[in-house]
Amino acid sequence: MADRLLTLAAEGLRQPGGETVSAARTVPAPAAGSAQPTVRRLIVYTLLFALVVVAATGLSGLLGRLLGAGTVLVAGDVAGQARSLAFALIGGPMAAALWWYVWRRLDDATERRSVGWGLYLTLMYAVSLITAASWLLGALAAVTGGEWQGWQLSLSNGLVWAGVLAWHRWMWRHPRRSPWVMSDVPAVVGAAFGLIIGVGGTVTAMATLLDTAIRGFTASASVGDPWWRSVLQSLVWAVGGGAVWWWHWSLEGGRRLKTGFADVGLVVVGILGAIILALGGAGTVLFVLLRLAFDRTDPVSEILEPLGAAIAAGAVGSLVWAYHRTIPSERAEATRQAAKLVTSGVGLAAAATGIGIVVNSALSIAATPLAGDGTRTLLLGGISALAVGGPLWWLAWKPGVPPEPTELGRRGRRVYLIAVFGLSAVVAVITLLVIGYRVFEFMLDDASRESLVDRTRAPLGLLVATGLAAGYHFAVWRHDRVLTAAAAPARKRTVGKVILVTAGDPDAMARAAAEATGASVTVWRKADGGAPDETEGAAPADGAADELADLLARALDGVSADRVLVVMGPGSRVEVIPLASA
């Protein structure tokens, strides 16, 4: 009621004759750009987050005592019971009252558009999802493995946090009060979390099965719990994680999201994580095989010890990578390039590591022909890393194939090249200092029996690897600059500056304007912002962004002016206004 009275006072109450009450003008409205709403939202949403966590903690404690009534779990814990009652009976009503205040204000479009509402819902959804899934799957895994002690507490925590998750999912999907900012984050976070625990459970279950088979092959005795119990518990996590991933990836629309955050999640978790898992597993398998063939000094059972986990990691990582590597082909060009650069970077790191280890062990063998078994094992490890990382880098980077003209101007390629040769150069300089220190230490220490090669072979191997990486990528960067400079005069620049006015996502439009004119682009956002369900402010449908970019490029074709104003919307409308020089 108070909010309504303030609104009426700010707008001005009109008499039946149409005159405005002058007293209404004495109530000042919040100044444009005032920090008061932002501070208020920060305090309110932070307090709401804390109160929800407190209330959920208290309810889970009470539910755990109810499920475990009569057991040792709840006997004599007066302090814990008092804490649960205080959290539930005091924190719960406070959280409900504050939520009702926030929920009523979300009828205002400004509140829905605020970062605070989207950030709160995203954080609470992620926290409740991770907490509920971890407790519920932990309780189910404990019961499956015959561990009955303490499962009531895990179940109570999981059930309460599952209720919090369902409550916040309802708000996230509400047709009129869902957030406009960060609305895609819950689906991406849920899919990534489910994929991680699903892959972890699957790898653990497969590794246990393979280790059991290998131990049977080598006739080594096993002491402890039955192997099938660990497999069943791991399968619980695998199935639960897969269910969480499928729910958010398929049902919640994570697969169809084409936002920047969704692309980052796809590249980092689905491609980068899978490649590291697959490459690490494959390299370990090759290392074990090489040791069986050329380094049989240790018992066979000890050599085969990491084989089961390596096969499981390599197989599961390869499957996850094979599935996700095809998805960037449906996304923007920047996403496809990011996937390629990530793959190349992992392969490069593995290959460089292998080169450094091979140089290190080769210097040791050359200096001491009767080198021990440790040096031979080190050499085989370096060969394994180089054998799996080198082909991956070659297939992803394609050093013998000239880059496409459109790829030369991409920011991702330039950043990748600069980052690789820059970091490699820094490491090489530090390694040179270490080598110099070792040399002077050898010259000044007459009593030392360690040779100069033994002192410097490890940093020398690192220097060779980083030097090769830095030199190659610096040469590629210089070559790209030459090709870009040669192609630059072919583009006729007729526009000095483009001012782009839009309510939607301006990234694709800004790139199209820059490529069409060669001019700098300044983005101005419309004040109303545009609602997500409106045509102008909505996220572009599949292919709509490319169509708008083509329309903009055609509209700018032939335009010649020092400055050009481009107004996007509504819908597919593009208006180009040449401006006179100041």
XYZ file of C-alpha atoms in Angstrom:
582
model
C 0.000 0.000 0.000
C 2.832 2.360 0.844
C 4.493 1.642 -2.509
C 1.230 2.410 -4.308
C 0.811 5.730 -2.474
C 4.345 6.765 -3.324
C 3.776 5.901 -6.978
C 0.584 7.943 -7.116
C 2.314 10.848 -5.434
C 5.186 10.751 -7.896
C 2.914 10.636 -10.934
C 0.558 13.376 -9.593
C -3.042 12.915 -8.484
C -5.513 14.473 -10.881
C -8.772 16.090 -9.831
C -11.963 15.327 -11.751
C -11.504 18.590 -13.656
C -8.121 17.490 -14.890
C -5.990 19.684 -12.589
C -2.974 18.195 -10.948
C -2.592 18.417 -7.194
C 0.459 20.561 -6.597
C 1.341 18.766 -3.374
C 2.158 15.658 -5.391
C 5.144 17.441 -6.922
C 6.734 17.828 -3.519
C 7.483 14.069 -3.341
C 10.804 13.595 -5.202
C 11.271 10.541 -7.386
C 14.565 8.638 -7.249
C 17.107 10.296 -9.482
C 18.078 8.533 -12.651
C 21.154 6.429 -12.119
C 20.748 6.517 -8.343
C 22.680 3.888 -6.414
C 19.937 3.430 -3.831
C 18.052 0.631 -5.685
C 21.307 -1.236 -6.295
C 22.342 -1.036 -2.653
C 18.860 -2.073 -1.538
C 18.877 -5.111 -3.822
C 22.368 -6.081 -2.673
C 21.305 -6.049 0.972
C 17.942 -7.726 0.402
C 19.186 -10.559 -1.795
C 22.242 -11.219 0.360
C 20.042 -11.392 3.462
C 17.543 -13.621 1.655
C 20.294 -15.993 0.559
C 21.630 -16.258 4.111
C 18.169 -16.774 5.623
C 17.269 -19.514 3.146
C 20.512 -21.354 3.935
C 19.873 -20.981 7.676
C 16.280 -22.211 7.411
C 17.274 -25.178 5.210
C 20.011 -26.125 7.672
C 17.571 -26.058 10.573
C 14.894 -28.049 8.757
C 17.385 -30.686 7.631
C 18.603 -31.066 11.214
C 15.070 -31.547 12.520
C 14.178 -33.974 9.739
C 17.356 -35.947 10.423
C 16.378 -36.307 14.071
C 12.909 -37.420 13.061
C 14.236 -40.071 10.674
C 16.874 -41.201 13.139
C 14.698 -41.122 16.264
C 15.753 -43.686 18.827
C 19.258 -44.115 17.439
C 22.609 -43.063 18.830
C 22.666 -40.316 16.193
C 20.431 -37.992 18.204
C 21.158 -39.040 21.768
C 22.399 -36.276 24.069
C 22.911 -33.631 21.353
C 21.093 -30.776 23.100
C 23.150 -28.026 21.437
C 22.501 -29.408 17.952
C 18.791 -29.732 18.626
C 18.571 -26.172 19.957
C 20.432 -24.884 16.901
C 18.131 -26.716 14.506
C 15.031 -25.384 16.300
C 16.347 -21.823 16.255
C 17.314 -21.975 12.602
C 14.000 -23.515 11.548
C 11.515 -21.651 13.773
C 13.161 -18.235 13.631
C 15.105 -18.236 10.388
C 12.326 -19.969 8.441
C 9.581 -17.337 9.025
C 12.072 -14.514 8.458
C 13.100 -16.045 5.135
C 9.447 -16.499 4.117
C 8.564 -12.890 5.004
C 11.553 -11.461 3.137
C 10.846 -13.682 0.134
C 7.239 -12.486 0.017
C 8.464 -8.886 0.001
C 10.842 -9.634 -2.875
C 8.288 -11.678 -4.786
C 5.661 -8.898 -4.748
C 8.161 -6.360 -6.092
C 8.967 -8.567 -9.082
C 5.822 -7.358 -10.828
C 7.973 -4.342 -11.681
C 9.967 -4.963 -14.852
C 12.921 -3.039 -13.382
C 13.237 -5.550 -10.557
C 13.135 -8.497 -12.952
C 15.766 -6.830 -15.108
C 18.125 -6.238 -12.170
C 21.359 -8.181 -11.823
C 20.602 -8.867 -8.162
C 17.548 -11.020 -8.870
C 19.289 -13.047 -11.542
C 22.431 -13.468 -9.457
C 20.522 -14.552 -6.352
C 18.439 -17.109 -8.217
C 21.483 -18.458 -10.037
C 23.595 -18.852 -6.900
C 20.819 -20.383 -4.825
C 19.861 -22.762 -7.633
C 23.467 -23.907 -8.015
C 24.001 -24.298 -4.262
C 20.756 -26.210 -3.744
C 21.391 -28.453 -6.756
C 24.924 -29.375 -5.714
C 23.949 -29.866 -2.063
C 20.794 -31.891 -2.753
C 22.411 -34.138 -5.357
C 25.493 -34.754 -3.221
C 23.521 -35.683 -0.081
C 20.904 -37.801 -1.862
C 23.401 -39.706 -3.980
C 25.660 -40.129 -0.965
C 22.786 -41.600 1.061
C 21.786 -43.928 -1.770
C 25.394 -45.016 -2.321
C 25.829 -45.701 1.397
C 22.689 -47.856 1.537
C 23.710 -49.673 -1.640
C 27.092 -50.468 -0.139
C 25.588 -51.666 3.155
C 26.739 -48.631 5.150
C 23.702 -47.972 7.341
C 25.227 -45.641 9.886
C 24.478 -41.957 9.261
C 22.380 -42.374 6.129
C 19.414 -40.651 7.837
C 21.351 -37.396 8.109
C 22.355 -37.534 4.441
C 18.788 -38.294 3.392
C 17.304 -35.471 5.488
C 19.776 -32.928 4.104
C 19.128 -34.122 0.568
C 15.341 -33.957 0.894
C 15.303 -30.453 2.374
C 17.698 -29.071 -0.213
C 15.752 -30.840 -2.958
C 12.719 -28.871 -1.784
C 14.744 -25.641 -1.945
C 15.871 -26.623 -5.445
C 12.302 -27.272 -6.615
C 11.162 -23.946 -5.131
C 13.858 -21.942 -6.926
C 13.357 -23.828 -10.160
C 9.696 -22.788 -10.044
C 10.783 -19.155 -9.689
C 13.380 -19.566 -12.445
C 10.724 -20.835 -14.877
C 7.915 -18.512 -13.734
C 6.237 -16.958 -16.796
C 5.984 -13.420 -15.343
C 8.675 -13.116 -12.666
C 11.629 -15.098 -13.973
C 14.918 -13.166 -14.242
C 15.929 -11.424 -17.433
C 19.635 -11.457 -16.511
C 21.639 -14.705 -16.252
C 18.573 -16.750 -17.138
C 20.719 -19.318 -18.947
C 23.186 -19.930 -16.118
C 21.172 -22.503 -14.070
C 20.810 -24.848 -17.045
C 24.511 -24.584 -17.916
C 25.654 -25.057 -14.317
C 23.313 -28.015 -13.819
C 24.465 -29.734 -16.997
C 28.137 -29.182 -16.145
C 27.717 -30.454 -12.570
C 25.807 -33.541 -13.691
C 28.383 -34.309 -16.367
C 31.268 -34.041 -13.917
C 29.841 -36.367 -11.265
C 28.447 -38.725 -13.901
C 31.818 -39.053 -15.613
C 33.573 -39.420 -12.260
C 31.260 -42.221 -11.160
C 31.549 -44.011 -14.487
C 35.349 -43.846 -14.509
C 35.527 -45.114 -10.925
C 33.199 -48.036 -11.610
C 35.066 -49.054 -14.774
C 38.431 -48.684 -13.067
C 37.349 -50.960 -10.219
C 36.118 -53.610 -12.642
C 39.303 -53.467 -14.714
C 41.541 -53.490 -11.643
C 39.739 -56.578 -10.378
C 40.249 -58.311 -13.711
C 43.915 -57.308 -13.814
C 44.498 -58.503 -10.258
C 42.930 -61.812 -11.198
C 45.235 -62.003 -14.207
C 48.310 -61.352 -12.102
C 47.031 -63.609 -9.266
C 47.485 -60.904 -6.638
C 45.418 -61.125 -3.482
C 42.924 -58.432 -2.543
C 42.113 -57.527 1.042
C 39.138 -55.411 2.093
C 35.555 -54.898 0.995
C 34.201 -56.913 -1.944
C 34.964 -55.287 -5.270
C 31.323 -55.267 -6.381
C 30.338 -52.997 -3.477
C 32.571 -50.207 -4.713
C 31.280 -50.726 -8.244
C 27.646 -50.403 -7.140
C 28.364 -47.255 -5.154
C 30.168 -45.698 -8.113
C 27.298 -46.652 -10.423
C 24.899 -44.757 -8.147
C 26.928 -41.600 -8.684
C 27.240 -42.329 -12.402
C 23.485 -42.810 -12.911
C 22.603 -39.861 -10.666
C 25.025 -37.555 -12.420
C 23.791 -38.696 -15.798
C 20.204 -37.972 -14.753
C 21.118 -34.453 -13.585
C 23.004 -33.806 -16.824
C 20.189 -35.134 -19.022
C 17.573 -33.083 -17.165
C 19.403 -29.799 -17.637
C 20.903 -30.592 -21.036
C 17.764 -31.889 -22.728
C 14.663 -30.981 -20.733
C 15.808 -27.572 -19.484
C 17.166 -26.579 -22.885
C 20.899 -26.450 -22.155
C 21.614 -28.161 -25.477
C 19.805 -25.401 -27.382
C 21.379 -22.452 -25.579
C 23.730 -20.386 -27.736
C 24.697 -17.670 -25.289
C 28.239 -16.738 -24.377
C 28.134 -18.480 -21.005
C 26.709 -21.642 -22.567
C 29.533 -21.677 -25.097
C 32.106 -21.231 -22.325
C 30.611 -24.141 -20.393
C 30.633 -26.307 -23.519
C 34.267 -25.549 -24.348
C 35.638 -25.738 -20.792
C 33.742 -28.753 -19.419
C 32.613 -30.714 -22.464
C 35.746 -30.301 -24.587
C 38.691 -29.190 -22.449
C 37.899 -31.468 -19.501
C 37.147 -34.427 -21.757
C 40.360 -33.970 -23.742
C 42.492 -33.822 -20.600
C 40.801 -36.965 -19.256
C 41.156 -38.853 -22.540
C 44.727 -37.734 -23.191
C 45.858 -38.544 -19.656
C 44.310 -41.998 -19.852
C 45.754 -42.764 -23.269
C 49.220 -41.569 -22.263
C 49.194 -43.714 -19.124
C 48.087 -46.791 -21.070
C 50.914 -46.297 -23.560
C 53.386 -45.776 -20.712
C 52.341 -49.057 -19.063
C 52.672 -50.920 -22.363
C 56.127 -49.462 -22.975
C 57.221 -50.455 -19.488
C 55.991 -53.998 -20.059
C 58.024 -54.147 -23.256
C 61.250 -52.349 -22.228
C 61.293 -51.839 -18.468
C 60.435 -55.072 -16.615
C 62.580 -54.341 -13.570
C 59.547 -53.912 -11.278
C 56.992 -56.668 -10.631
C 54.301 -56.993 -13.289
C 51.542 -56.329 -10.766
C 53.144 -53.019 -9.837
C 53.568 -52.001 -13.469
C 49.937 -52.847 -14.242
C 48.561 -51.015 -11.201
C 47.513 -47.793 -13.032
C 46.266 -49.606 -16.143
C 42.610 -50.053 -15.109
C 42.043 -46.423 -14.166
C 43.898 -45.265 -17.290
C 41.757 -47.369 -19.637
C 38.582 -46.168 -17.936
C 39.633 -42.518 -18.075
C 40.701 -42.766 -21.701
C 37.515 -44.526 -22.811
C 35.053 -42.298 -20.963
C 36.935 -39.114 -21.807
C 37.015 -40.064 -25.487
C 33.253 -40.712 -25.537
C 32.471 -37.397 -23.855
C 34.827 -35.572 -26.183
C 33.431 -37.293 -29.289
C 29.931 -36.166 -28.322
C 30.735 -32.545 -27.473
C 33.210 -31.865 -30.278
C 30.410 -31.893 -32.867
C 28.273 -29.318 -31.054
C 30.431 -26.213 -31.826
C 29.673 -26.706 -35.532
C 26.146 -25.482 -34.727
C 27.378 -22.444 -32.791
C 29.074 -19.180 -33.721
C 32.449 -19.043 -35.431
C 34.092 -17.851 -32.211
C 32.918 -20.993 -30.407
C 34.230 -23.263 -33.148
C 37.578 -21.520 -33.040
C 37.712 -21.722 -29.242
C 37.126 -25.484 -29.387
C 39.926 -25.849 -31.929
C 42.366 -23.722 -29.919
C 41.581 -25.558 -26.693
C 42.268 -28.897 -28.365
C 45.485 -27.585 -29.862
C 46.597 -26.128 -26.536
C 46.150 -29.408 -24.652
C 48.023 -31.331 -27.333
C 50.794 -28.733 -27.344
C 51.193 -28.890 -23.563
C 51.427 -32.690 -23.620
C 53.889 -32.698 -26.524
C 56.089 -30.011 -24.959
C 56.121 -31.908 -21.676
C 57.167 -35.051 -23.522
C 59.970 -33.233 -25.345
C 61.327 -31.809 -22.110
C 61.300 -35.211 -20.401
C 62.922 -36.931 -23.381
C 65.731 -34.342 -23.483
C 66.210 -34.674 -19.738
C 66.481 -38.455 -19.797
C 68.594 -38.487 -23.007
C 71.162 -36.165 -21.412
C 71.294 -38.423 -18.376
C 71.844 -41.514 -20.516
C 74.489 -39.726 -22.612
C 76.380 -38.535 -19.553
C 76.083 -41.878 -17.736
C 75.893 -44.831 -20.158
C 75.095 -47.173 -17.281
C 72.109 -45.104 -16.187
C 69.725 -46.676 -13.733
C 66.226 -47.920 -14.226
C 64.762 -44.589 -13.097
C 66.156 -42.824 -16.151
C 64.719 -45.473 -18.483
C 61.297 -45.135 -16.873
C 61.519 -41.356 -17.205
C 62.378 -41.693 -20.892
C 59.402 -43.959 -21.517
C 57.134 -41.455 -19.771
C 58.372 -38.666 -22.014
C 57.883 -40.764 -25.130
C 54.314 -41.565 -24.047
C 53.429 -37.905 -23.514
C 54.963 -36.921 -26.842
C 53.267 -39.793 -28.677
C 49.749 -38.817 -27.550
C 50.159 -35.028 -27.465
C 52.014 -34.536 -30.743
C 49.415 -36.120 -33.082
C 46.567 -34.340 -31.277
C 48.259 -30.962 -31.718
C 49.055 -31.714 -35.370
C 45.477 -32.715 -36.195
C 43.951 -29.745 -34.368
C 46.375 -27.003 -35.413
C 47.211 -28.326 -38.921
C 50.623 -26.617 -39.239
C 50.977 -27.606 -42.880
C 47.651 -26.070 -43.940
C 47.446 -22.269 -44.450
C 44.781 -20.633 -42.262
C 41.575 -19.379 -43.793
C 41.498 -15.615 -44.561
C 38.598 -15.159 -42.142
C 40.540 -16.927 -39.390
C 43.483 -14.527 -39.592
C 41.449 -11.640 -38.275
C 39.903 -13.551 -35.381
C 40.824 -12.290 -31.947
C 40.960 -15.813 -30.511
C 43.796 -16.907 -32.804
C 45.844 -13.796 -32.044
C 45.325 -14.153 -28.290
C 46.250 -17.839 -28.445
C 49.480 -17.202 -30.342
C 50.528 -14.312 -28.102
C 49.700 -16.267 -24.948
C 51.643 -19.352 -26.035
C 54.835 -17.651 -27.160
C 54.633 -15.103 -24.342
C 54.288 -17.664 -21.558
C 56.857 -19.927 -23.204
C 59.320 -17.046 -23.428
C 58.820 -16.185 -19.757
C 59.419 -19.809 -18.741
C 62.484 -19.980 -21.004
C 63.999 -16.865 -19.400
C 63.431 -18.267 -15.909
C 64.940 -21.590 -16.995
C 68.032 -19.801 -18.324
C 68.498 -18.194 -14.929
C 68.213 -21.604 -13.264
C 70.772 -23.066 -15.674
C 73.151 -20.205 -14.971
C 72.740 -20.718 -11.247
C 73.483 -24.437 -11.609
C 76.587 -23.751 -13.715
C 78.044 -21.254 -11.252
C 77.153 -23.540 -8.354
C 79.065 -26.372 -10.043
C 82.093 -24.148 -10.656
C 82.191 -22.901 -7.078
C 81.461 -26.212 -5.326
C 84.627 -28.291 -5.635
C 83.465 -30.962 -3.202
C 80.355 -31.886 -5.153
C 80.365 -35.257 -6.919
C 77.390 -34.459 -9.128
C 78.252 -33.738 -12.757
C 77.290 -30.561 -14.574
C 74.934 -32.490 -16.856
C 73.073 -33.971 -13.903
C 72.655 -30.501 -12.445
C 71.339 -28.888 -15.616
C 69.566 -31.652 -17.574
C 66.092 -30.965 -16.107
C 66.109 -27.201 -16.836
C 67.761 -27.856 -20.204
C 64.892 -30.128 -21.184
C 62.392 -27.472 -20.143
C 64.356 -24.815 -22.030
C 64.328 -26.858 -25.255
C 60.563 -27.483 -25.018
C 59.602 -23.887 -24.216
C 62.084 -22.505 -26.735
C 60.608 -24.573 -29.540
C 57.060 -23.588 -28.581
C 57.901 -19.898 -28.283
C 59.884 -19.762 -31.507
C 57.285 -21.563 -33.597
C 54.283 -19.612 -32.363
C 56.128 -16.310 -32.639
C 56.934 -17.117 -36.260
C 53.288 -17.983 -36.934
C 52.169 -14.729 -35.308
C 54.561 -12.694 -37.471
C 53.415 -14.553 -40.574
C 49.754 -13.871 -39.735
C 50.519 -10.164 -39.347
C 52.161 -10.077 -42.761
C 49.168 -11.797 -44.387
C 46.718 -9.504 -42.606
C 48.636 -6.389 -43.629
C 48.750 -7.579 -47.235
C 44.997 -8.146 -47.293
C 44.117 -4.873 -45.557
C 44.466 -2.519 -48.578
C 41.979 -4.646 -50.521
C 39.222 -3.498 -48.161
C 37.994 -0.059 -49.107
C 37.272 1.941 -45.993
C 34.493 4.468 -46.547
C 33.229 4.876 -42.974
C 35.230 6.363 -40.133
C 33.091 5.293 -37.173
C 29.903 3.272 -36.667
C 27.493 4.004 -33.793
C 25.306 0.935 -33.254
C 22.026 1.389 -31.330
C 20.371 -1.875 -30.267
C 18.403 -3.447 -27.423
C 19.576 -7.017 -28.014
C 22.960 -8.749 -27.970
C 25.268 -6.444 -29.960
C 28.293 -8.731 -30.409
C 27.366 -10.270 -33.756
C 26.141 -6.943 -35.130
C 29.281 -5.122 -34.013
C 31.485 -7.724 -35.707
C 29.453 -7.501 -38.914
C 29.696 -3.706 -38.963
C 33.440 -3.793 -38.326
C 34.037 -6.374 -41.056
C 31.850 -4.520 -43.575
C 33.356 -1.059 -43.037
C 36.706 -1.583 -41.334
C 35.731 1.153 -38.894
C 35.570 1.212 -35.128
C 32.165 0.392 -33.657
C 30.594 2.012 -30.597
C 27.525 0.294 -29.087
C 24.696 2.271 -27.519
C 22.048 0.306 -25.618
C 18.436 1.465 -25.731
C 17.116 2.769 -22.429
C 14.100 0.438 -22.296
C 16.302 -2.634 -22.836
C 13.482 -4.606 -24.455
C 11.726 -7.491 -22.722
C 12.871 -11.004 -23.456
C 9.507 -11.946 -24.901
C 9.486 -9.013 -27.292
C 10.807 -9.305 -30.802
C 13.340 -6.531 -30.499
C 14.930 -7.510 -27.220
C 14.589 -11.280 -27.457
C 17.541 -13.539 -27.991
C 17.862 -14.324 -31.718
C 16.500 -17.670 -32.844
C 18.652 -20.232 -34.628
C 20.220 -18.500 -37.630
C 18.540 -15.156 -36.888
C 21.772 -13.536 -35.723
C 23.541 -14.459 -38.984
C 20.617 -13.140 -41.029
C 20.661 -9.827 -39.167
C 24.412 -9.585 -39.663
C 23.963 -10.117 -43.418
C 21.229 -7.476 -43.504
C 23.482 -5.021 -41.709
C 26.408 -5.715 -44.059
C 24.174 -5.113 -47.100
C 22.750 -1.952 -45.569
C 26.248 -0.556 -45.000
C 27.400 -1.453 -48.512
C 28.169 1.722 -50.444
C 27.677 4.063 -47.487
C 30.354 6.760 -47.257
C 30.501 9.073 -44.258
C 32.766 10.032 -41.424
C 30.237 8.698 -38.916
C 27.249 6.401 -39.420
C 24.362 5.794 -37.012
C 22.882 2.276 -37.227
C 19.563 1.604 -35.449
C 18.604 -2.070 -35.031
C 14.974 -3.091 -34.579
C 12.255 -3.620 -34.084
C 12.446 -7.125 -35.521
C 14.739 -7.362 -38.550
C 14.640 -3.658 -39.332
C 18.039 -2.013 -39.936
C 18.247 1.755 -40.368
C 21.539 3.345 -41.505
C 21.860 7.120 -41.039
C 25.033 8.865 -42.312
C 25.999 11.729 -40.004
C 27.635 14.993 -40.958
C 31.103 15.766 -39.699
C 31.234 17.736 -36.471
